[in-house]
Coordinates of C-alpha atoms in Angstrom, one line a residue:
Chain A
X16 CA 14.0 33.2 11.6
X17 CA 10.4 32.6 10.6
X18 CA 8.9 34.6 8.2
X19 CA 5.2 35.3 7.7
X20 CA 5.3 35.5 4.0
X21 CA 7.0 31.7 4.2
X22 CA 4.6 29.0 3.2
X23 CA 3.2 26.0 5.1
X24 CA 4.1 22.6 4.7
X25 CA 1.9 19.7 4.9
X26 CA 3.1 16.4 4.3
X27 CA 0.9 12.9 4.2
X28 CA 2.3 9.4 3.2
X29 CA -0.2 9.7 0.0
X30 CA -3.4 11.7 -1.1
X31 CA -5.0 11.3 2.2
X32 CA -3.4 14.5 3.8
X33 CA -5.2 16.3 1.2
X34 CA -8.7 16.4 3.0
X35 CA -6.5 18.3 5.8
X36 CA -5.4 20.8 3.4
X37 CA -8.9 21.2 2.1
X38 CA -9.8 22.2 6.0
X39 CA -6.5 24.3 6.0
X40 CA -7.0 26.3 2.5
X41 CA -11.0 26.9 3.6
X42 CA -9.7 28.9 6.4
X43 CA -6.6 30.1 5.7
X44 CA -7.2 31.1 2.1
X45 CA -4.5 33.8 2.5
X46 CA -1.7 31.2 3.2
X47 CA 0.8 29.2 0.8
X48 CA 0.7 25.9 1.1
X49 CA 3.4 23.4 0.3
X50 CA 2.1 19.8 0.1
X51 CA 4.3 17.0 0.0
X52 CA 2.4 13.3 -0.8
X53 CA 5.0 10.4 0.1
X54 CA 3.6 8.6 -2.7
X55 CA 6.9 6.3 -3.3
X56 CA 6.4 4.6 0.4
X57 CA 2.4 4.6 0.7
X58 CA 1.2 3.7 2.7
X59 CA 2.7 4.1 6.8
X60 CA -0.5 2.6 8.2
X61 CA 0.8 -0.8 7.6
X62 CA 4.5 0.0 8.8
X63 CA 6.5 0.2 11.9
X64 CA 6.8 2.8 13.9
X65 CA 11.1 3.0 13.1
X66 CA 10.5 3.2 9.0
X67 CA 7.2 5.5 9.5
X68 CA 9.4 7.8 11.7
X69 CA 12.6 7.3 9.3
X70 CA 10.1 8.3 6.2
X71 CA 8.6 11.6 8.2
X72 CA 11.8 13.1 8.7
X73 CA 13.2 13.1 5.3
X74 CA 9.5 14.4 4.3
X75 CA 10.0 17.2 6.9
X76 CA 13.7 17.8 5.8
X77 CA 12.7 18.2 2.6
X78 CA 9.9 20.3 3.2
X79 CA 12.5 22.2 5.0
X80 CA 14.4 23.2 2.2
X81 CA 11.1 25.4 1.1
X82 CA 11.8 27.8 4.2
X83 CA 8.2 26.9 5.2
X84 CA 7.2 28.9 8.5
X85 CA 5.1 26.3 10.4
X86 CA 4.6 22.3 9.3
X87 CA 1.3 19.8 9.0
X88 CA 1.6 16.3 9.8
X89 CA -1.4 15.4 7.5
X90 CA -1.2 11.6 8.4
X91 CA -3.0 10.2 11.3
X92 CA 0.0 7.5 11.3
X93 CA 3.0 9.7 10.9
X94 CA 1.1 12.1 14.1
X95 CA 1.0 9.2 16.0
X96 CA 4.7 7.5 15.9
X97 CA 7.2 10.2 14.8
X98 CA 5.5 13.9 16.1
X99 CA 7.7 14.0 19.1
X100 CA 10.4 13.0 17.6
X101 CA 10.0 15.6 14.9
X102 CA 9.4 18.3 17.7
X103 CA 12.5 17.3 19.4
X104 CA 14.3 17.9 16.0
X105 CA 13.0 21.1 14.2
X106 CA 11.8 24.2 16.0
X107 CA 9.2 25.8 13.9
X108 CA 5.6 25.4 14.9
X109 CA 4.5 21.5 14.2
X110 CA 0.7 20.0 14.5
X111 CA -0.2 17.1 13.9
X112 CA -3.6 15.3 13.5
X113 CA -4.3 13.5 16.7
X114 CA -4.9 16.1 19.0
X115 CA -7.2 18.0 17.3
X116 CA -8.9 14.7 16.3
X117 CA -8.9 13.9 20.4
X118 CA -10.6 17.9 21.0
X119 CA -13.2 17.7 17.8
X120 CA -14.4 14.3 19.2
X121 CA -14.4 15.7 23.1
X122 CA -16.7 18.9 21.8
X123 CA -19.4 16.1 21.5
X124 CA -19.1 15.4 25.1
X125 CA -17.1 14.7 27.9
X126 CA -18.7 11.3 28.6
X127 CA -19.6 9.3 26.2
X128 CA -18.2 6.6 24.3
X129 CA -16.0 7.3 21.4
X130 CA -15.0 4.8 18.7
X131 CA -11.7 5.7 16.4
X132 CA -11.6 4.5 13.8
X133 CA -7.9 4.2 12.4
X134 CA -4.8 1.8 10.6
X135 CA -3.4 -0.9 11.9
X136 CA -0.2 1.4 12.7
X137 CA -2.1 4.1 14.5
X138 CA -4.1 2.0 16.6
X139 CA -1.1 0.1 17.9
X140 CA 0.5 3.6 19.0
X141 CA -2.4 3.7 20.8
X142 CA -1.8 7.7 20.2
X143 CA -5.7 8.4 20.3
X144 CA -6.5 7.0 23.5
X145 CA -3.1 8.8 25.5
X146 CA -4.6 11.6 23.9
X147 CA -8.1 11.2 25.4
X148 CA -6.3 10.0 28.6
X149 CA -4.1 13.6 28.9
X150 CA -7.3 15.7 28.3
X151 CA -8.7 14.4 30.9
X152 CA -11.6 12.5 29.3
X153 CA -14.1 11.0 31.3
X154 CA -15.6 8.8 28.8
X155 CA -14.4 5.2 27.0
X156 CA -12.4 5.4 24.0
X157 CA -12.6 2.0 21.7
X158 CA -10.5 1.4 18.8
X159 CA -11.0 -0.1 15.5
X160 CA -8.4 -0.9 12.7
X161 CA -10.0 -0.8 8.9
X162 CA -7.1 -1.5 7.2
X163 CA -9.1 -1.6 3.9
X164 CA -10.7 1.9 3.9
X165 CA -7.4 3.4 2.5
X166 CA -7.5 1.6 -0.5
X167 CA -10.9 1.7 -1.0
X168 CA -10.6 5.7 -0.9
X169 CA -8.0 5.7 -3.7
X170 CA -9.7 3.8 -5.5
X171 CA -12.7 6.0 -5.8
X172 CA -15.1 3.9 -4.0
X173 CA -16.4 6.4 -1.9
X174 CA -20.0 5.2 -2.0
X175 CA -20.3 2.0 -3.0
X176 CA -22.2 -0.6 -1.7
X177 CA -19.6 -2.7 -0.9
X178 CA -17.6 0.1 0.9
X179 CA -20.7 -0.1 3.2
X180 CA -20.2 -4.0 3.6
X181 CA -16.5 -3.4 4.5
X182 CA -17.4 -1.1 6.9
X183 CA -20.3 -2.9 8.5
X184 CA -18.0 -6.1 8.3
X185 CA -15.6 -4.0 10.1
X186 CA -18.3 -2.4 12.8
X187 CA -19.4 -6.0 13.2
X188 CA -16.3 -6.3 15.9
X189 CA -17.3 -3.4 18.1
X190 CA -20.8 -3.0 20.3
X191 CA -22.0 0.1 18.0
X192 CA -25.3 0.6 20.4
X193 CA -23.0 2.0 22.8
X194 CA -21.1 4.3 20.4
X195 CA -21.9 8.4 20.5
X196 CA -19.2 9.6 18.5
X197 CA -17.1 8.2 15.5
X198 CA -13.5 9.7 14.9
X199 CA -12.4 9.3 11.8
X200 CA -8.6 8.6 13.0
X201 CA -7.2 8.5 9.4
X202 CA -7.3 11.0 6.9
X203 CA -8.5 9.0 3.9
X204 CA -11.6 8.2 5.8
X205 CA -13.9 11.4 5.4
X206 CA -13.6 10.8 1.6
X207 CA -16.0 7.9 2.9
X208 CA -18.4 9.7 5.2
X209 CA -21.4 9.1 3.2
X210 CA -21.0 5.5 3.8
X211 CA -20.0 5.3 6.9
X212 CA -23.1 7.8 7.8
X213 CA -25.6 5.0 5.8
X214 CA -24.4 2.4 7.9
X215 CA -24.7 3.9 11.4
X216 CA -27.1 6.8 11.3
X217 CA -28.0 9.7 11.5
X218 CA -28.4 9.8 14.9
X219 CA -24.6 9.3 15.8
X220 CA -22.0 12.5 15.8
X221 CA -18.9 11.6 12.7
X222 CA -15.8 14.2 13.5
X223 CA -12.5 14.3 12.2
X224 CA -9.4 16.4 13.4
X225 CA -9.2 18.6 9.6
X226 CA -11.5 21.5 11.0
X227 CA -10.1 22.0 14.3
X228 CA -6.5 21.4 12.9
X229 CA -7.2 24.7 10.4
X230 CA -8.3 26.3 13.7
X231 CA -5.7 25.3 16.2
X232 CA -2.7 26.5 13.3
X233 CA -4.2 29.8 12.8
X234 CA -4.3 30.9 16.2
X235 CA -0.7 29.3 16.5
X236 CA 0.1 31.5 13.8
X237 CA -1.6 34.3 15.0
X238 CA 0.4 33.4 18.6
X239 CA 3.2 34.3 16.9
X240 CA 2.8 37.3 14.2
X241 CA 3.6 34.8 11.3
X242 CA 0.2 35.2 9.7
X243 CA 0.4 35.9 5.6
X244 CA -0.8 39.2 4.7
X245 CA -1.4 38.5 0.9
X246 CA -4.5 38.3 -0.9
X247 CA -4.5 34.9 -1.7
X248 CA -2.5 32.3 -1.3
X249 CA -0.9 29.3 -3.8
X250 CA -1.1 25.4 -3.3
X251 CA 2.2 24.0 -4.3
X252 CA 2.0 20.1 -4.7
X253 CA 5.2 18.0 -4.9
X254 CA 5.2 13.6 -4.7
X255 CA 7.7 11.4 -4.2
X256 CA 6.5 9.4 -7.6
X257 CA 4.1 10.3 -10.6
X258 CA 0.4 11.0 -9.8
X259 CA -2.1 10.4 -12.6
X260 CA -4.6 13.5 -12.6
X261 CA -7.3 11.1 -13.2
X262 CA -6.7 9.7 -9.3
X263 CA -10.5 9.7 -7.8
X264 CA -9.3 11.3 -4.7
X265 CA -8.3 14.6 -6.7
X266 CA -11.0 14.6 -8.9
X267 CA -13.2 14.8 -5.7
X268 CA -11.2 17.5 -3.3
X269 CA -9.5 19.2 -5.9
X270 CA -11.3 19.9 -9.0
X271 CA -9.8 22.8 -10.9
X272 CA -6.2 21.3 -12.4
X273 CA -3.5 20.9 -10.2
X274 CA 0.0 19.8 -11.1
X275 CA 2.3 17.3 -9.2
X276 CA 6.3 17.9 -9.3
X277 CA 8.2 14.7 -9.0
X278 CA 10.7 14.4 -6.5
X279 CA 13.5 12.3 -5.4
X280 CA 14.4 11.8 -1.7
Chain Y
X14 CA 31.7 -18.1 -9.9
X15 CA 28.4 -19.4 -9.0
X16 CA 28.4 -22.8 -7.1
X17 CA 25.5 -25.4 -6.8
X18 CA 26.1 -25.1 -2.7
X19 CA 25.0 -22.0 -3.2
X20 CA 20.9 -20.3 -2.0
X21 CA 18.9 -19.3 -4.6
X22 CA 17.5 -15.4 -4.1
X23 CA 13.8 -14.4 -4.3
X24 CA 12.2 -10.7 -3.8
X25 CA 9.0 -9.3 -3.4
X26 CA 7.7 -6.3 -2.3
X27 CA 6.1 -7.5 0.3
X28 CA 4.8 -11.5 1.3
X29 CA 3.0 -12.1 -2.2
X30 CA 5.9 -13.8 -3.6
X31 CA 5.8 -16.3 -0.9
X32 CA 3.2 -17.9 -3.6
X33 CA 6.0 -18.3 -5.7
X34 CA 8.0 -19.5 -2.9
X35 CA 5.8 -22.5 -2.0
X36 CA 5.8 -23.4 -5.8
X37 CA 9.7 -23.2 -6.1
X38 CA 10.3 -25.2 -2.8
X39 CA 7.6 -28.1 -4.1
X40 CA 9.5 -28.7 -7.0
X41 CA 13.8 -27.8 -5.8
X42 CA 13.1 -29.2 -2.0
X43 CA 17.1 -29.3 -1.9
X44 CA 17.7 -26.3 -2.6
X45 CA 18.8 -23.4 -0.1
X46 CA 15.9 -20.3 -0.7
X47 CA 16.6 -16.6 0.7
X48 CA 13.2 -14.7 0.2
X49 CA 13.8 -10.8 0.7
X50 CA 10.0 -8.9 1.4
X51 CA 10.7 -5.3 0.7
X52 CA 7.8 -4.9 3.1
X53 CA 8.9 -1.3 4.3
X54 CA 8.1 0.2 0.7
X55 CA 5.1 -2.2 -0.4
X56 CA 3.4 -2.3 -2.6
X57 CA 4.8 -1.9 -6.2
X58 CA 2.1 -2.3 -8.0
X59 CA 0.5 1.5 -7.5
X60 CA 3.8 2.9 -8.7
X61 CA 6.2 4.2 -11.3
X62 CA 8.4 2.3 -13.2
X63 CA 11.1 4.5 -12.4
X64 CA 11.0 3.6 -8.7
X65 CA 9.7 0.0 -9.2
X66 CA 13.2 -0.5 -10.8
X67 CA 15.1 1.7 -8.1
X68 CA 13.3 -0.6 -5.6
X69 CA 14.2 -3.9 -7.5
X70 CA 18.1 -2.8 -7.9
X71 CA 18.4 -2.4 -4.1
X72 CA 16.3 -6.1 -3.6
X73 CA 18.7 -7.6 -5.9
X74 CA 22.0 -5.9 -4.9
X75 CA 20.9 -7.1 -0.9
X76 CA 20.8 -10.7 -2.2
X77 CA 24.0 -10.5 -4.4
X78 CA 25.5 -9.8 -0.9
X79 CA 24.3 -13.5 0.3
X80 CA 26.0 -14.8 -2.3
X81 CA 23.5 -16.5 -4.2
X82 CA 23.5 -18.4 -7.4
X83 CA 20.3 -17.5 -9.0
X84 CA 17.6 -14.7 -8.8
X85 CA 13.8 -14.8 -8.8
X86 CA 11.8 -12.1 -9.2
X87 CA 8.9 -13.0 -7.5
X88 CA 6.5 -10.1 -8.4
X89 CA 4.8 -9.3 -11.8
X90 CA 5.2 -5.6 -11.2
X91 CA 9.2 -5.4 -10.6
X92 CA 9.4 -8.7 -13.1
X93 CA 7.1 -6.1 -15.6
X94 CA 9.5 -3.5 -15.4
X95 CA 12.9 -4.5 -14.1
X96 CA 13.6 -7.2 -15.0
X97 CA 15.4 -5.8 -18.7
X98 CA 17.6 -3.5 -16.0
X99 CA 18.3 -6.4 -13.5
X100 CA 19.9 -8.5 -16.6
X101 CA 21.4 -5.8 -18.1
X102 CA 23.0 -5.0 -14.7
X103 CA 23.8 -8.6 -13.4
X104 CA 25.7 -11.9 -14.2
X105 CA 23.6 -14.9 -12.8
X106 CA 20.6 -16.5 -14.0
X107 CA 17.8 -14.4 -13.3
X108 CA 13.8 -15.3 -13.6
X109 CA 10.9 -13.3 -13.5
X110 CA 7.3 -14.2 -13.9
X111 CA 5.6 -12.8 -16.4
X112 CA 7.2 -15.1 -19.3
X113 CA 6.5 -18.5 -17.2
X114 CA 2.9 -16.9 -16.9
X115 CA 2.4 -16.8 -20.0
X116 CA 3.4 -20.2 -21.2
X117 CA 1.3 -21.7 -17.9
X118 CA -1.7 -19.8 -20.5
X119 CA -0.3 -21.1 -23.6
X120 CA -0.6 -24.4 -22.4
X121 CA -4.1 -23.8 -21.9
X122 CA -4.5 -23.3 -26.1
X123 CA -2.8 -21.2 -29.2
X124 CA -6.0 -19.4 -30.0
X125 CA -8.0 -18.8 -27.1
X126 CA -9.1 -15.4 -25.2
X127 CA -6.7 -15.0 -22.1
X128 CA -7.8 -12.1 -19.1
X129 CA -4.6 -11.1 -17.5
X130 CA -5.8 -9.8 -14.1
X131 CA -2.8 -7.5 -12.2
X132 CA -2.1 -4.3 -10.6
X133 CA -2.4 -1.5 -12.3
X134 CA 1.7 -0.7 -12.8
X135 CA 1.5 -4.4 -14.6
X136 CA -1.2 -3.6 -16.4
X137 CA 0.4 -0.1 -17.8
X138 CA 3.4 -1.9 -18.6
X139 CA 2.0 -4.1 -21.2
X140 CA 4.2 -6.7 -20.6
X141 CA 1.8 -9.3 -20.3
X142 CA 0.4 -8.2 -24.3
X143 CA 3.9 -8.2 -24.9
X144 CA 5.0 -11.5 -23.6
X145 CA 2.2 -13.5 -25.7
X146 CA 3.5 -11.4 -28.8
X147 CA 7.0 -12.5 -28.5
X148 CA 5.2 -16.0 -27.9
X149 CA 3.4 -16.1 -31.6
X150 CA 0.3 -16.2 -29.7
X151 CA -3.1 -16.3 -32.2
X152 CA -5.6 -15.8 -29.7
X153 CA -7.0 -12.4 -28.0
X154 CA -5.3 -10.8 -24.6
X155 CA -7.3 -8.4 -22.4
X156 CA -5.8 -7.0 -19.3
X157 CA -7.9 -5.9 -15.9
X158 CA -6.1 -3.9 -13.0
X159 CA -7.5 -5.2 -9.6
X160 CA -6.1 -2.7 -7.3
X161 CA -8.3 -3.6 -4.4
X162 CA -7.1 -7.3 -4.3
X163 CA -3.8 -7.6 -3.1
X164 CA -5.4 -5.7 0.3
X165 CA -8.2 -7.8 0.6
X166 CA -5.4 -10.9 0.4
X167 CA -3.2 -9.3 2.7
X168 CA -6.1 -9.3 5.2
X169 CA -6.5 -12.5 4.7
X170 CA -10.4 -12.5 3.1
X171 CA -9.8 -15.4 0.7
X172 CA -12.7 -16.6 0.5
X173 CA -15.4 -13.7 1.5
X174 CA -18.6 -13.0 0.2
X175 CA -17.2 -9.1 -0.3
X176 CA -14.1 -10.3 -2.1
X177 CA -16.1 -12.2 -4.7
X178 CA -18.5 -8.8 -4.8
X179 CA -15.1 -7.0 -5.5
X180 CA -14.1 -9.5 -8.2
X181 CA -17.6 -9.6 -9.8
X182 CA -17.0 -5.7 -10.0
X183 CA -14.2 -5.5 -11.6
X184 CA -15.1 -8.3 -13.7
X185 CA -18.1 -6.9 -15.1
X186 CA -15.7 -4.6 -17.3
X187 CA -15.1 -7.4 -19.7
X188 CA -17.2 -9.9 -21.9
X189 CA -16.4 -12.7 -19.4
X190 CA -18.6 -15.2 -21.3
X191 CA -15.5 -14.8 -24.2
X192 CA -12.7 -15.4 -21.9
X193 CA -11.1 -19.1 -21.9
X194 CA -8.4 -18.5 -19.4
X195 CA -7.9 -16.3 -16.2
X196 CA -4.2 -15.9 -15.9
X197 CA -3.6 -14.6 -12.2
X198 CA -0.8 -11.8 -13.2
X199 CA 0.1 -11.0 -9.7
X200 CA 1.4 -13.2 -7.6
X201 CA -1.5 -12.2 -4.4
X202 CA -4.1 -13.5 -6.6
X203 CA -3.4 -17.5 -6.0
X204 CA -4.7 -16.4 -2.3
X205 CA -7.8 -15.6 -4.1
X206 CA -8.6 -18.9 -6.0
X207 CA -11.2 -19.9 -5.0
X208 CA -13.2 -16.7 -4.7
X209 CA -12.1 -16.2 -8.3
X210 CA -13.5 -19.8 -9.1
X211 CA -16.7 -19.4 -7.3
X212 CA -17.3 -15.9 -9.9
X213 CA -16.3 -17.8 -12.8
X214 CA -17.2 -21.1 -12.9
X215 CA -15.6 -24.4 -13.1
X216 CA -15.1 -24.6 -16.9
X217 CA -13.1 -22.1 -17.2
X218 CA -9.2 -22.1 -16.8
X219 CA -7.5 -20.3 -14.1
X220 CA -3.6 -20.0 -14.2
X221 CA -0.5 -18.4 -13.0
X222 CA 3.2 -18.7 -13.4
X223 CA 4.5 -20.2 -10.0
X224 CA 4.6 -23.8 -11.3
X225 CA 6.0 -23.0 -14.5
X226 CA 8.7 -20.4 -13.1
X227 CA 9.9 -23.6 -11.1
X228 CA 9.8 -26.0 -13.7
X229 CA 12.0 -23.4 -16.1
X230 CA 14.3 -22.8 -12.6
X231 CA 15.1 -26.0 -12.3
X232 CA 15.9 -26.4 -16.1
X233 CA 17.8 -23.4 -16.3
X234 CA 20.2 -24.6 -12.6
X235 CA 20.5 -28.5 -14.4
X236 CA 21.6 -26.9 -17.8
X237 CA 24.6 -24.6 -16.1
X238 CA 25.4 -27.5 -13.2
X239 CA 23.9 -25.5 -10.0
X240 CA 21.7 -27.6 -8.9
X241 CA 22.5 -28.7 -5.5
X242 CA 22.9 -31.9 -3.8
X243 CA 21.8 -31.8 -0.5
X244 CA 19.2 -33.4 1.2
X245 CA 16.7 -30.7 2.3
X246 CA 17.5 -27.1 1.9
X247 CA 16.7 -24.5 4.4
X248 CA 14.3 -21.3 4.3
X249 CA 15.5 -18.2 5.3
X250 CA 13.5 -14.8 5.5
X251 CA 14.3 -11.9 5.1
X252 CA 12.6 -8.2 5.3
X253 CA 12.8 -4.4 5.3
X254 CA 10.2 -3.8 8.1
X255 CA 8.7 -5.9 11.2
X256 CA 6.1 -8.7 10.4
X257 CA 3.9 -10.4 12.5
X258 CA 3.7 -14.2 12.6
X259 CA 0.2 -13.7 12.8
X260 CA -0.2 -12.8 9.3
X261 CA -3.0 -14.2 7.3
X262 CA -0.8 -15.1 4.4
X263 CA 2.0 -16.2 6.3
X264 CA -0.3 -18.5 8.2
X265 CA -1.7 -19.6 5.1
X266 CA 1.6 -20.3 2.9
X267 CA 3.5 -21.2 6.0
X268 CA 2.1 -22.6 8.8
X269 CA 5.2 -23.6 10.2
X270 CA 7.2 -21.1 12.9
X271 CA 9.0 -19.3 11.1
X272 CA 11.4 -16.1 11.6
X273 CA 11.8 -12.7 9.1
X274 CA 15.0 -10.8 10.5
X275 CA 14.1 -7.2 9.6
X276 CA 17.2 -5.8 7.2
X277 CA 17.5 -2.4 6.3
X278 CA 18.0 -0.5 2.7

């Protein structure tokens, strides 16, 4: 029985997942949050779909254990390979990033051209453009794997100008004149928007599923009566390994102190 | 009871030690190698000791099962901070490469300034520092963690005008016109040569422990009677996840066919 005074659980293979819950605290500042980074197996956009799924369930499992009313898949990656398999396993309320990605990028129009840009991992599910494809998009989807962009994010270079020759070396591969929207199809990436914005524009729409996501959960939530009715809410964060506080990533979404638990799966 | 028929084991976490590989099967051509990627939990180098070592345990105890008659550690970070546990814990000869890393520098001069470049988990474990104390060593050490470089090998950018930018970053931390030697203290770095050279120069020395680790390998197998005496030994390949021939280090290191059956741990 779910419980509206239960917390959420978000889990990402990293830090990543944590621009998500910065979309889901903005809105739902009444809610507990759990956060689980995997940080002992980051990162699953390099992996195979069987160890990324393997990896999600003991993240969910373990998340699990917290009694958590509803759970975030805060890892384009983990969305794209295990979320029906985590579905057909659990039966509290599970979103994951793809789909609200798909409807945030569809918002801009219903035909245009659409570039996501994602890991190697998610690309190959080819998860973004099924998703496009079952909404009925008109328009062309075109993928783009930028393998580098994740460590690059945790490593604080979020406005570099070399991050902007990795990208452009990157956008080099695709025909941006024909490109309307950019999805950010990974949740490091909007730690780099500045860049990313330098090199193609101003002109050109940049989404990312984080927003939507925060909206999509609380109407699920509202759906069915498991909205908190606290004040405020807490952010819990728990890793799989040690997490130095210093780490640029939450320095820049999370500035007041937060503490990591350790633990062991 | 070892025997000389036996393979010899080396573990990575994830294709890096195939550097070490190449050096090991230059010098012991007869000799039988098992290479073990622990490609479903790379990398090492962003994380705890703790786990590093819980990591390194499961490597070794997966070769121990292959029966092998020696072990080679064939990444600074595990060889940094397992390697005291692995001995402690098993009976055959066992070589990392940090110590053969530092004698390739020592070689270089007694009293000389040596940059150990490595991942950051290296770096905090001081066991570079510490390997050229227990060495007598007069000169200076200074230590530079390159997170960003084991990606840009692994997507095969060896010799890119934005991996020499990278370099020149990081390297602009240190007095580089003091440094006499660039000891590569991570075995992704040889990838990387000759970007490195182009940033430094050709006067200065740049060295790393492969060579030496299989000069010391092959000492270590004649003094206890192991080495073998067949012809030409065989490669085998082992990992924790799926890899794809195409590979920029594999094609590099290897361009033969070769086969990784994916094990699981």
């Amino acid at each position: 029985m779910l419980s509206p005074s239960s917390a959420i659980g978000v889990f990402d293979s990293g830090l990543g997942g944590l621009t998500v819950l910065k979309s889901l605290n903005a809105r739902l500042p009444q809610e507990d949050f759990i956060y689980l980074g995997d940080i002992a197996r980051l990162p699953y956009g390099t992996k195979s779909p069987e160890v990324v799924t393997k990896y999600s369930l003991k993240c969910a499992e373990t998340l699990l254990k917290q009694n958590i009313k509803a759970l975030v898949v805060a890892c384009n990656t983990a969305s794209a390979v295990a979320l029906p398999n985590l579905k057909k396993t659990l039966s509290l309320p599970i979103l994951g990033v793809i789909e609200p990605g798909v409807r945030s990028a569809l918002a801009e129009g219903q035909d245009q051209t659409v570039l996501v840009m994602a890991t190697t991992g998610t690309v190959k599910s080819n998860a973004y453009p099924t998703g496009f494809q079952n909404q009925g998009f008109k328009g062309k989807v075109l993928q783009l794997a930028c393998p580098l962009l994740v460590p690059l994010a945790e490593e604080g270079w979020f406005e570099t100008p070399i991050t902007e020759q990795v990208l452009n070396s990157y956008l080099a591969k695709v025909p941006i004149d024909l490109i309307d929207t950019y999805l950010l199809g990974c949740t490091h990436y909007p730690l780099l928007l500045q860049s990313l914005r330098n090199c193609v524009g101003t002109q050109k729409a940049i989404v990312h599923g984080g927003d939507q996501l925060a909206l999509e959960l609380q109407e699920e939530l509202t759906k069915r009566n498991l909205l908190s009715n606290k004040k405020k809410g807490s952010l819990t964060f728990l890793s799989t390994d040690q997490i130095s506080a210093e780490l640029p990533i939450l320095q820049k979404l999370f500035p007041q102190p937060i503490t990591f638990s350790v633990i062991d799966f």
